[in-house]
Each structure stands twice: as C-alpha cells, then as structure tokens.
Coordinates of C-alpha atoms in Angstrom, one line a residue:
M1 CA 5.6 133.3 -52.7
N2 CA 6.7 129.6 -52.5
R3 CA 9.0 130.1 -49.4
H4 CA 6.7 132.3 -47.5
I5 CA 3.8 128.8 -47.6
K6 CA 7.0 126.9 -47.2
S7 CA 7.8 128.5 -43.8
I8 CA 4.0 128.3 -42.8
L9 CA 3.8 124.6 -43.6
T10 CA 6.8 123.9 -41.8
I11 CA 6.2 126.0 -38.6
V12 CA 2.0 124.1 -38.2
A13 CA 4.1 120.7 -39.1
M14 CA 6.4 121.8 -36.2
G15 CA 3.3 122.7 -34.1
V16 CA 1.9 119.3 -35.0
T17 CA 5.5 117.2 -34.1
V18 CA 5.7 119.6 -30.3
V19 CA 1.7 118.7 -29.1
T20 CA 2.1 115.1 -30.4
V21 CA 5.2 114.6 -27.9
L22 CA 3.5 116.6 -25.5
L23 CA 0.2 114.3 -25.5
M24 CA 3.0 111.0 -25.4
W25 CA 5.0 112.2 -22.5
M26 CA 1.5 113.0 -21.0
T27 CA 0.6 109.4 -21.3
C28 CA 3.3 107.8 -20.0
I29 CA 3.8 110.4 -16.7
F30 CA 0.4 109.6 -15.9
G31 CA 1.2 106.0 -15.5
H32 CA 2.8 106.8 -12.4
I33 CA 0.2 108.1 -11.2
S34 CA -2.5 105.8 -9.7
P35 CA -5.8 105.8 -11.2
A36 CA -7.3 104.7 -7.7
G37 CA -8.7 108.0 -6.6
F38 CA -9.4 109.5 -10.4
G39 CA -9.8 106.6 -13.2
W40 CA -9.1 109.4 -15.9
Y41 CA -5.3 108.3 -15.5
G42 CA -5.5 105.1 -16.5
V43 CA -8.0 105.9 -19.4
V44 CA -5.2 108.1 -20.6
T45 CA -2.3 105.7 -20.4
L46 CA -4.2 103.4 -23.0
L47 CA -4.0 106.3 -25.3
F48 CA 0.2 105.4 -25.4
P49 CA 0.5 104.0 -28.6
I50 CA -1.6 106.0 -30.5
F51 CA 0.5 109.1 -29.8
A52 CA 4.0 106.9 -30.1
V53 CA 2.5 106.1 -34.2
A54 CA 2.0 110.0 -34.6
N55 CA 5.1 110.8 -33.0
A56 CA 7.3 108.0 -35.8
V57 CA 5.3 109.4 -38.5
M58 CA 6.2 112.8 -38.1
L59 CA 9.6 111.6 -37.6
V60 CA 9.9 109.9 -40.4
F61 CA 8.4 112.8 -42.4
W62 CA 11.6 115.0 -40.9
C63 CA 13.9 112.7 -42.6
I64 CA 12.6 113.2 -45.8
F65 CA 11.4 116.6 -45.9
S66 CA 13.9 118.4 -43.2
R67 CA 16.2 116.5 -41.3
R68 CA 17.4 119.0 -38.8
Y69 CA 14.0 119.4 -37.3
A70 CA 13.7 115.3 -37.1
I71 CA 15.5 116.1 -33.6
V72 CA 11.9 117.0 -31.8
P73 CA 10.6 113.0 -32.2
I74 CA 13.9 111.7 -31.4
L75 CA 14.3 113.7 -28.6
G76 CA 10.3 112.7 -27.8
F77 CA 11.3 108.5 -28.0
L78 CA 14.5 109.0 -26.0
C79 CA 12.4 111.1 -23.1
C80 CA 10.2 108.1 -22.8
I81 CA 12.5 105.3 -24.1
S82 CA 11.2 103.0 -21.0
D83 CA 7.7 103.0 -22.0
V84 CA 8.6 102.4 -25.9
R85 CA 10.5 99.2 -24.6
A86 CA 8.1 98.0 -22.7
Y87 CA 5.2 98.5 -25.3
C88 CA 7.5 97.2 -28.3
P89 CA 10.8 95.2 -26.7
V90 CA 13.8 94.8 -29.2
N91 CA 16.3 91.7 -27.9
F92 CA 18.4 89.4 -29.3
S93 CA 17.2 85.9 -28.5
Q94 CA 19.5 83.4 -26.4
K95 CA 19.2 79.7 -25.9
P96 CA 17.7 78.9 -22.2
P97 CA 20.1 76.8 -20.4
K98 CA 19.3 73.0 -19.9
D99 CA 18.6 74.0 -15.6
C100 CA 15.5 76.4 -16.3
I101 CA 12.6 75.8 -15.7
K102 CA 9.2 76.9 -18.3
V103 CA 6.1 78.2 -17.2
M104 CA 3.2 79.1 -19.0
T105 CA 0.2 81.2 -18.1
Y106 CA -3.1 81.4 -20.2
N107 CA -6.3 82.9 -20.1
V108 CA -8.7 80.2 -20.7
A109 CA -11.9 81.7 -21.2
N110 CA -13.6 79.2 -19.1
F111 CA -12.3 77.0 -22.0
D112 CA -14.4 78.8 -24.1
G113 CA -18.0 76.8 -24.1
T114 CA -19.7 73.9 -22.6
A115 CA -19.7 71.7 -25.2
E116 CA -18.1 68.2 -24.5
Q117 CA -16.0 68.0 -27.3
S118 CA -15.8 71.7 -28.7
P119 CA -12.8 72.6 -30.9
E120 CA -12.2 75.0 -28.2
K121 CA -11.7 73.1 -25.6
R122 CA -9.6 70.1 -27.3
S123 CA -7.3 73.1 -29.0
I124 CA -6.8 74.5 -25.4
I125 CA -5.9 70.9 -23.5
D126 CA -3.6 70.7 -27.0
N127 CA -1.7 73.5 -26.3
I128 CA -0.6 72.7 -22.8
M129 CA 0.5 69.8 -23.3
S130 CA 2.3 70.8 -26.5
S131 CA 3.9 73.8 -24.5
K132 CA 5.7 71.0 -22.4
A133 CA 6.0 73.7 -19.7
D134 CA 7.2 72.2 -16.0
I135 CA 4.1 75.0 -14.8
V136 CA 0.8 76.2 -15.8
C137 CA -1.4 78.7 -14.2
L138 CA -4.6 79.1 -15.8
Q139 CA -7.5 81.9 -15.0
E140 CA -10.6 81.8 -15.9
G141 CA -10.4 78.0 -15.7
D142 CA -13.5 77.0 -15.2
Y143 CA -14.9 74.2 -16.9
W144 CA -18.6 73.1 -17.5
A145 CA -19.1 70.3 -19.1
T146 CA -19.0 66.8 -17.9
D147 CA -15.5 65.3 -19.3
W148 CA -13.0 66.5 -17.5
K149 CA -12.2 63.3 -15.6
D150 CA -11.0 62.4 -19.0
V151 CA -9.1 65.7 -19.5
E152 CA -7.3 65.4 -15.7
K153 CA -6.6 61.5 -17.0
R154 CA -4.3 63.4 -20.4
L155 CA -3.0 65.9 -18.2
R156 CA -2.0 63.6 -15.4
T157 CA 0.2 62.5 -18.1
R158 CA 2.4 65.2 -17.6
Y159 CA 1.6 66.8 -14.6
K160 CA 1.5 65.4 -11.2
Y161 CA 0.0 68.3 -9.2
M162 CA -2.9 69.8 -9.6
V163 CA -4.8 72.4 -7.7
V164 CA -8.0 74.0 -8.5
D165 CA -9.8 76.9 -6.7
G166 CA -13.3 78.8 -6.7
I167 CA -15.3 76.1 -9.3
D168 CA -18.4 77.6 -10.6
E169 CA -18.0 80.5 -7.6
T170 CA -16.8 84.3 -7.2
P171 CA -13.9 84.9 -7.5
T172 CA -12.7 83.7 -10.6
T173 CA -11.2 79.8 -10.9
M174 CA -7.8 79.5 -10.6
R175 CA -5.9 76.0 -11.7
C176 CA -1.9 75.1 -11.4
F177 CA -0.5 72.6 -13.2
S178 CA 2.7 71.4 -11.9
R179 CA 5.2 68.8 -12.8
F180 CA 7.0 69.7 -9.1
P181 CA 4.9 69.2 -5.6
I182 CA 3.0 72.3 -5.0
I183 CA 3.4 72.7 -1.0
R184 CA 0.1 74.9 -0.8
D185 CA -1.7 76.9 -1.8
E186 CA -2.8 80.9 -0.9
R187 CA -5.8 83.1 -2.7
L188 CA -5.7 86.7 -2.7
T189 CA -9.2 88.1 -2.9
F190 CA -10.4 91.1 -3.9
E191 CA -13.4 92.9 -2.2
G192 CA -16.7 93.8 -4.5
S193 CA -14.5 92.0 -7.5
T194 CA -15.0 88.5 -9.2
N195 CA -11.3 88.9 -10.1
A196 CA -8.8 87.3 -7.7
S197 CA -5.2 86.0 -7.4
E198 CA -3.8 82.3 -6.6
A199 CA -0.2 82.0 -4.6
Y200 CA 1.2 78.4 -4.9
Y201 CA 4.7 77.6 -3.1
I202 CA 6.0 74.9 -4.8
R203 CA 9.1 72.3 -3.9
L204 CA 11.8 72.3 -6.9
P205 CA 13.9 68.7 -7.2
K206 CA 17.1 70.3 -5.8
G207 CA 14.7 71.3 -2.9
D208 CA 14.4 75.0 -3.2
T209 CA 10.9 76.3 -2.9
I210 CA 9.4 78.9 -5.5
L211 CA 6.6 81.0 -5.0
V212 CA 4.2 81.6 -8.1
L213 CA 1.8 83.9 -8.2
S214 CA -1.3 83.9 -10.4
C215 CA -3.3 86.9 -11.0
H216 CA -6.5 87.7 -12.4
L217 CA -6.9 91.3 -12.0
Q218 CA -10.0 93.7 -12.8
S219 CA -11.2 93.5 -16.4
Y220 CA -12.7 95.9 -18.1
C221 CA -16.2 94.5 -17.9
L222 CA -17.7 95.8 -21.8
T223 CA -20.1 93.4 -23.1
P224 CA -19.5 92.1 -26.5
A225 CA -22.3 94.8 -27.5
E226 CA -19.8 97.4 -26.2
V227 CA -16.9 96.0 -27.8
T228 CA -18.5 95.8 -31.1
N229 CA -19.7 99.2 -31.2
Y230 CA -16.5 100.4 -30.1
A231 CA -14.5 98.9 -33.0
D232 CA -17.4 100.3 -35.4
I233 CA -16.6 103.4 -34.3
V234 CA -12.7 103.0 -34.2
S235 CA -13.0 101.4 -38.3
G236 CA -15.3 104.1 -38.7
R237 CA -18.2 101.9 -39.7
R238 CA -20.0 104.0 -37.4
S239 CA -19.9 108.0 -37.1
M240 CA -19.6 109.7 -33.4
E241 CA -21.5 112.2 -35.2
Q242 CA -24.5 110.0 -33.8
R243 CA -26.1 111.1 -31.1
E244 CA -26.4 107.4 -29.6
S245 CA -22.7 106.6 -30.8
K246 CA -21.4 109.4 -27.9
L247 CA -23.7 108.4 -25.8
E248 CA -22.3 104.1 -26.0
F249 CA -18.8 106.0 -26.3
L250 CA -19.2 108.3 -23.1
S251 CA -20.6 105.1 -21.7
L252 CA -17.5 102.6 -22.2
L253 CA -15.1 105.4 -20.9
R254 CA -16.7 105.9 -17.8
K255 CA -16.7 101.9 -17.4
L256 CA -12.9 101.8 -18.3
R257 CA -12.7 104.1 -15.8
S258 CA -14.7 102.9 -12.8
N259 CA -12.2 99.4 -13.6
N260 CA -9.4 101.4 -13.9
S261 CA -9.5 103.0 -10.3
K262 CA -10.5 98.9 -8.6
R263 CA -8.3 97.4 -10.7
A264 CA -5.1 100.2 -9.2
V265 CA -6.2 99.4 -5.5
Q266 CA -6.1 95.4 -6.6
A267 CA -2.5 96.1 -8.6
D268 CA -1.4 97.9 -4.8
S269 CA -2.8 94.9 -2.7
V270 CA -0.7 92.3 -5.1
H271 CA 2.4 94.6 -4.5
E272 CA 2.3 94.5 -1.2
F273 CA 1.7 90.2 -0.6
I274 CA 4.7 90.0 -3.3
R275 CA 7.0 92.7 -0.7
A276 CA 6.2 90.6 2.3
H277 CA 6.9 87.0 1.2
S278 CA 10.0 88.5 -0.8
Q279 CA 12.4 85.8 0.9
Y280 CA 10.9 83.5 -1.8
P281 CA 12.4 83.3 -5.4
T282 CA 9.0 84.4 -7.1
I283 CA 7.1 84.4 -10.5
V284 CA 4.3 86.1 -11.2
C285 CA 2.3 85.5 -14.0
G286 CA -1.3 86.2 -15.1
D287 CA -3.5 88.8 -17.3
F288 CA -3.3 91.8 -15.5
N289 CA -5.9 93.6 -17.6
D290 CA -3.8 96.6 -18.5
T291 CA -0.8 97.3 -21.1
P292 CA 2.2 97.5 -20.6
V293 CA 2.2 101.4 -19.7
S294 CA 0.1 102.2 -17.1
Y295 CA 0.1 102.1 -13.2
T296 CA -1.0 98.6 -13.1
H297 CA 2.4 96.9 -14.7
R298 CA 4.8 99.7 -13.0
V299 CA 3.5 98.7 -9.2
M300 CA 3.7 95.0 -10.0
S301 CA 7.1 95.4 -11.8
R302 CA 8.7 97.0 -8.7
S303 CA 11.2 95.2 -7.7
L304 CA 10.8 91.8 -10.4
K305 CA 12.2 92.1 -14.0
D306 CA 9.6 91.3 -16.5
A307 CA 10.8 88.5 -18.6
Y308 CA 8.5 89.5 -21.6
I309 CA 10.4 92.9 -21.8
S310 CA 13.7 91.8 -20.6
T311 CA 14.0 88.7 -23.7
G312 CA 10.6 89.0 -26.1
N313 CA 10.4 90.7 -29.3
G314 CA 7.7 93.3 -31.0
P315 CA 4.5 94.5 -29.0
G316 CA 3.3 90.6 -28.1
F317 CA -0.3 91.1 -28.3
S318 CA -1.5 88.7 -26.2
Y319 CA -5.4 89.9 -26.1
F320 CA -7.4 90.1 -29.2
S321 CA -11.1 90.5 -29.8
H322 CA -12.7 92.6 -32.7
S323 CA -10.3 96.1 -32.9
M324 CA -8.4 95.5 -29.6
H325 CA -5.0 94.2 -29.8
V326 CA -2.8 94.2 -26.7
R327 CA -0.5 92.7 -24.5
I328 CA -2.6 92.6 -21.0
D329 CA -1.0 89.2 -20.0
N330 CA 2.6 89.1 -18.1
M331 CA 5.7 86.9 -16.9
L332 CA 7.9 88.7 -14.1
C333 CA 10.4 87.3 -11.7
S334 CA 12.1 87.9 -8.9
R335 CA 15.9 89.1 -8.6
H336 CA 16.8 85.3 -8.2
W337 CA 15.7 84.0 -11.7
T338 CA 17.2 84.9 -15.1
P339 CA 14.5 85.0 -18.0
Y340 CA 15.0 83.5 -21.2
R341 CA 13.0 83.6 -24.3
A342 CA 9.5 84.8 -23.4
R343 CA 7.2 85.0 -26.2
V344 CA 3.3 85.5 -26.6
E345 CA 2.2 82.0 -28.6
N346 CA 0.5 83.8 -30.9
H347 CA -0.2 80.5 -33.0
M348 CA -2.2 78.6 -30.0
T349 CA -6.2 79.5 -30.2
G350 CA -8.9 78.4 -28.4
S351 CA -9.6 81.3 -26.0
D352 CA -9.3 85.3 -26.7
H353 CA -6.0 85.4 -25.0
Y354 CA -2.7 83.8 -26.3
P355 CA -0.9 82.0 -23.8
M356 CA 2.5 83.2 -22.6
T357 CA 5.5 80.8 -22.1
A358 CA 8.9 82.1 -20.7
F359 CA 12.0 79.7 -19.1
F360 CA 13.8 80.9 -16.0
R361 CA 16.7 79.8 -14.3
L362 CA 17.8 80.2 -10.5
R363 CA 20.6 82.1 -10.0
N364 CA 23.4 80.4 -7.5
K365 CA 22.6 81.7 -3.8

C-alpha cells in the first residue's frame, strides 16, 4: 500500500516538474518573439523568475527524495542556461585597469520632488559626485527646484561638459555630465511616447570619438494605486476572488500588454540606430523598462555585450517599488570595449532606481 502511494506521489511530483520546466522554456521562447503585434508575449516573459525558482525548488526536492529524477530540472536549466545567467550572472571579479573609463547610468525620477533642499535631491547629487564616474547619463532628469545653478556649480568641479535636452518638455529630459568633451548630441524620439533616447558623441583624451547612447524606453505607466493593488494581491493582503480585484488585475495586464508592444518598436528603432553607427566604439546604457529575459533586452544587445551579465554578480535589482524588484537598467558595449566590474549601486538612495556603474577599456585597434 505504501509503495503504491509512493508511486502515485512520484508521478504527481514528476508531472509538476515537467510542467514547470515547459512553462520556464515557454517564457524564454517568447522572449525571442517581438511583442509589437501581440503584447501578451512580453507579459509572459515577466513570469520567467517565478518558473525558474519553482524549477529550483523541484531540483532540491528530487535531490532529497530521488536523485535520479533530478536530471529533469537540471536539463530544464541547461536548456535555457543563457537566460538563467542573464537574470542572475555569476562572475569572478576583475580589477579594472588604470586606462578604463567609468560610466554611470541613473534614472533620477526627476530628482524625486520639488523642494529646494529635499533629502532626495541632495542624496542624488551626492551619489553622482561620490561615484567618481567619468561619464554620467541621467534619465528623467527634470529638476524643478530653483537652486540648479548651485547644483551645477558643484557638478562642474568634476564635470566640465554638460548637455541637457528636453527640459520640462515631452519627451523626457535627458542629461549627460562628462569629464571629456561632448562634441555633439542627437535625440531619438519615439512617436506617441513621452520616452526618448539621446546619443552623445564624446572625444576621449587620446583623440578617439566614442558614442554613448542613453536610453529611456517605454515604461509600464502604472499609477501608484495600480502598483499598490498589485503589491496587495501578490502579498495576499487582497484576494483575487473579489470581483474588484479581478477587474483591476485585468486592467493592469492590458496596460502591460499595450506598453510591451510600444517598447518593442522603440527597441527595434534604437537597434537600427546602433547598427547604422557601428563604426563608433559604443556604450549603450539607461532604463530599458524590461527584464533581462525579454525581447527588449535581446534586440538591444544584438552585436553588443551586456557589461553586467559578463562582469556582475547576482540578480542586481536596479528598480524597487512596493513588491516589484527587477533589473531594468542596463549597460551594454560594442566589440571595441572590454567591460569590467559592472554593478548596481544599491547603497545609493534618492530615486526609485539604483544607479548602475561599469568600467570600460578601449581595445587596441
């Protein structure tokens, strides 16, 4: 009798394992398909970490109760190892050479407030200065207080060159601070969106002209109330059985679907710009508003190397709000560069994003 029950439980557990692996694979596959025409593909990819964790649980389960069946979740991970590594990379730390440049990308959420001397404003400026980055790219860079001249004076003690585009306008304000000359800049706008990207052509001390592309792609546009409702449902404080909760959740999913479609078109547009300027040593950074396992990340990183995946460690959550923790800020580079020590500076507060920094060394021609 006990043997019969054990056989049934083994079959059930294996069924759960197989379904978990198949769902995990599905989220990876959908990340290769553009959600431009069908935004639900992008929504499905958001579930990858859930199924990956579930598969890890099943792996532990089989290692404890029947090791021979552990091969199933192991094969599940091996077949999508690049996606697992993208979400949670593990690398040996390397000390950056002296001839590297340090780049910071930072969504500052419009410096989070309008008060002249708000703690958020001071901490964000402190973060920029203490980073000792050579080039700083800011997204959502509107500064609505009236003390900007004092702030700029402090920033210019390190950054001689500054460019700002889109102040109090649509699309979003983008800023770049650089220790090296910014020769020119070029804005990439997206039709029907408040988001944009900005290309900066920067002259290095040895005479090389590099392209730094700061991106702010379509956000999910969730209201504070929607984020709160989502957090309550995920944490169990609200039941999905309630009709109101179901309607709100469906509304949130539709908004995710719509904005996934818009973001896919924007990512394609940025990729075409990068391809058209491939003669420049290029660094692409910014707020992609999508996960490491997504169509957006795949198309943006074509022919580019993700500095965090190749040199960083851990999931590197760069965005945090209520129950949402995810890495949506990125740093990519062309074949001209060798990246070092990319990391999310999660000790730097002031915005709902943490900044990301990385070192880049220009390879010999």
